[in-house]
Amino acid sequence: MKRDLLILFVKILLFVPLTYTLVEYKSYYDQAPLLGRLAYSLNVFLSANIFISSLRIILISWYKRRSTFSHTSTRGSFVLGINRIASVLNAIVIFFSLMMVFKINPKDFLTSITIVAAAIALIFKDYITNMISGLIIMFSDQLTLGDYIKIGEYEGQIIDITLVNIVINNDDDDIVMIPNNFVFTTNIVNQSFQNSRKVSVEFDLTLNHTMDREELKRRLGQLLDKHSNEVLENSMKLKVLSVQKDVAKYKIQFTLTNHGKTQSQFIKNIVLNEVLKIGNET
């Protein structure tokens, strides 16, 4: 926040003398039209940018102060949403400032573009809906950077939320980009939202090679007891999901001492290796 205030102060230091020269040396700028348009465009950009930056700082400060007073945790998605909107508004201001440099009347431009606005909206429909979905995700405060989530078949940690997609880093260190619209059409499990460290592993055993459920639970429990530093004691649960013609489907759940991608994958691999041994032995 201190850095943002410093940058805002520098912008104000540039804006004040530039505004003064536009008023006091108007005749000079009239004699140099290109320089005058550049100075005026820069002045318009700085004035709008100062307003946007000030509003952004005020909103973020208010949000953090409200979270402190209400004793709730501050989640970065709201701040991320404010920053995205500020970036879009600044891009629009830059666009119109450049139009002034090239002597394009913004009012005439907006009037003419309304003719093709419907076609543009149709072409960029998916992108626009993705942007709206992204803003809803950011301001809903249900997902934020660092959350470990499962969306459909994808699972991993959120490393970025853009106006187009959610970027997650899965257990295989792959970067997966999920369109924001997809979030509203599928179920989401946010383990970090409830500070959950539960890990689930599903596996199959053929009916003619399976063992008694209690014996299987005892065997896997002994395995996890050897890793008491990573797995909480007595946190394991074994469920039979279904019994089909040739296989029985199981799910084992346990709680890690600390949530971490590397730790979770390590324990999963150990459990799956033990299941393979059990299948070969029985």
PDB file of N, CA and C in Angstrom, residues 203 205 210-221 236 238 250 275 278:
ATOM      1  N   PHE A 203      -9.632 -46.405  -5.271  1.00  0.00           N
ATOM      2  CA  PHE A 203      -8.944 -47.515  -5.951  1.00  0.00           C
ATOM      3  C   PHE A 203      -9.915 -48.678  -6.117  1.00  0.00           C
ATOM      4  N   LEU A 205     -10.308 -53.038  -6.497  1.00  0.00           N
ATOM      5  CA  LEU A 205      -9.743 -54.371  -6.314  1.00  0.00           C
ATOM      6  C   LEU A 205     -10.697 -55.367  -6.956  1.00  0.00           C
ATOM      7  N   THR A 210      -9.735 -59.553  -3.825  1.00  0.00           N
ATOM      8  CA  THR A 210      -9.918 -58.618  -2.716  1.00  0.00           C
ATOM      9  C   THR A 210      -9.836 -59.366  -1.388  1.00  0.00           C
ATOM     10  N   MET A 211      -9.727 -58.608  -0.286  1.00  0.00           N
ATOM     11  CA  MET A 211      -9.661 -59.200   1.044  1.00  0.00           C
ATOM     12  C   MET A 211     -10.793 -58.629   1.898  1.00  0.00           C
ATOM     13  N   ASP A 212     -10.930 -59.134   3.088  1.00  0.00           N
ATOM     14  CA  ASP A 212     -11.947 -58.640   4.003  1.00  0.00           C
ATOM     15  C   ASP A 212     -11.751 -57.150   4.260  1.00  0.00           C
ATOM     16  N   ARG A 213     -12.877 -56.430   4.354  1.00  0.00           N
ATOM     17  CA  ARG A 213     -12.800 -54.972   4.510  1.00  0.00           C
ATOM     18  C   ARG A 213     -12.032 -54.578   5.772  1.00  0.00           C
ATOM     19  N   GLU A 214     -12.293 -55.246   6.888  1.00  0.00           N
ATOM     20  CA  GLU A 214     -11.614 -54.920   8.136  1.00  0.00           C
ATOM     21  C   GLU A 214     -10.120 -55.212   8.045  1.00  0.00           C
ATOM     22  N   GLU A 215      -9.784 -56.293   7.350  1.00  0.00           N
ATOM     23  CA  GLU A 215      -8.371 -56.616   7.172  1.00  0.00           C
ATOM     24  C   GLU A 215      -7.685 -55.579   6.289  1.00  0.00           C
ATOM     25  N   LEU A 216      -8.404 -55.147   5.243  1.00  0.00           N
ATOM     26  CA  LEU A 216      -7.860 -54.108   4.364  1.00  0.00           C
ATOM     27  C   LEU A 216      -7.684 -52.796   5.134  1.00  0.00           C
ATOM     28  N   LYS A 217      -8.645 -52.462   5.977  1.00  0.00           N
ATOM     29  CA  LYS A 217      -8.557 -51.240   6.788  1.00  0.00           C
ATOM     30  C   LYS A 217      -7.383 -51.323   7.760  1.00  0.00           C
ATOM     31  N   ARG A 218      -7.195 -52.495   8.370  1.00  0.00           N
ATOM     32  CA  ARG A 218      -6.080 -52.661   9.310  1.00  0.00           C
ATOM     33  C   ARG A 218      -4.739 -52.523   8.599  1.00  0.00           C
ATOM     34  N   ARG A 219      -4.654 -53.112   7.408  1.00  0.00           N
ATOM     35  CA  ARG A 219      -3.390 -53.079   6.643  1.00  0.00           C
ATOM     36  C   ARG A 219      -3.032 -51.639   6.248  1.00  0.00           C
ATOM     37  N   LEU A 220      -4.010 -50.905   5.725  1.00  0.00           N
ATOM     38  CA  LEU A 220      -3.739 -49.523   5.322  1.00  0.00           C
ATOM     39  C   LEU A 220      -3.513 -48.623   6.539  1.00  0.00           C
ATOM     40  N   GLY A 221      -4.205 -48.923   7.647  1.00  0.00           N
ATOM     41  CA  GLY A 221      -4.000 -48.150   8.862  1.00  0.00           C
ATOM     42  C   GLY A 221      -2.587 -48.293   9.393  1.00  0.00           C
ATOM     43  N   MET A 236      -8.000 -41.974   9.580  1.00  0.00           N
ATOM     44  CA  MET A 236      -8.279 -42.749   8.366  1.00  0.00           C
ATOM     45  C   MET A 236      -9.688 -43.332   8.396  1.00  0.00           C
ATOM     46  N   LEU A 238     -12.178 -45.847   5.707  1.00  0.00           N
ATOM     47  CA  LEU A 238     -12.239 -46.653   4.497  1.00  0.00           C
ATOM     48  C   LEU A 238     -13.696 -46.901   4.149  1.00  0.00           C
ATOM     49  N   TYR A 250     -13.222 -48.787  -3.721  1.00  0.00           N
ATOM     50  CA  TYR A 250     -12.991 -48.302  -2.367  1.00  0.00           C
ATOM     51  C   TYR A 250     -12.538 -46.836  -2.404  1.00  0.00           C
ATOM     52  N   VAL A 275      -1.737 -50.716  -2.162  1.00  0.00           N
ATOM     53  CA  VAL A 275      -2.887 -51.379  -2.781  1.00  0.00           C
ATOM     54  C   VAL A 275      -2.420 -52.358  -3.857  1.00  0.00           C
ATOM     55  N   ILE A 278      -1.197 -55.412  -2.118  1.00  0.00           N
ATOM     56  CA  ILE A 278      -2.313 -56.209  -1.601  1.00  0.00           C
ATOM     57  C   ILE A 278      -2.963 -56.999  -2.737  1.00  0.00           C
TER      58      ILE A 278
END
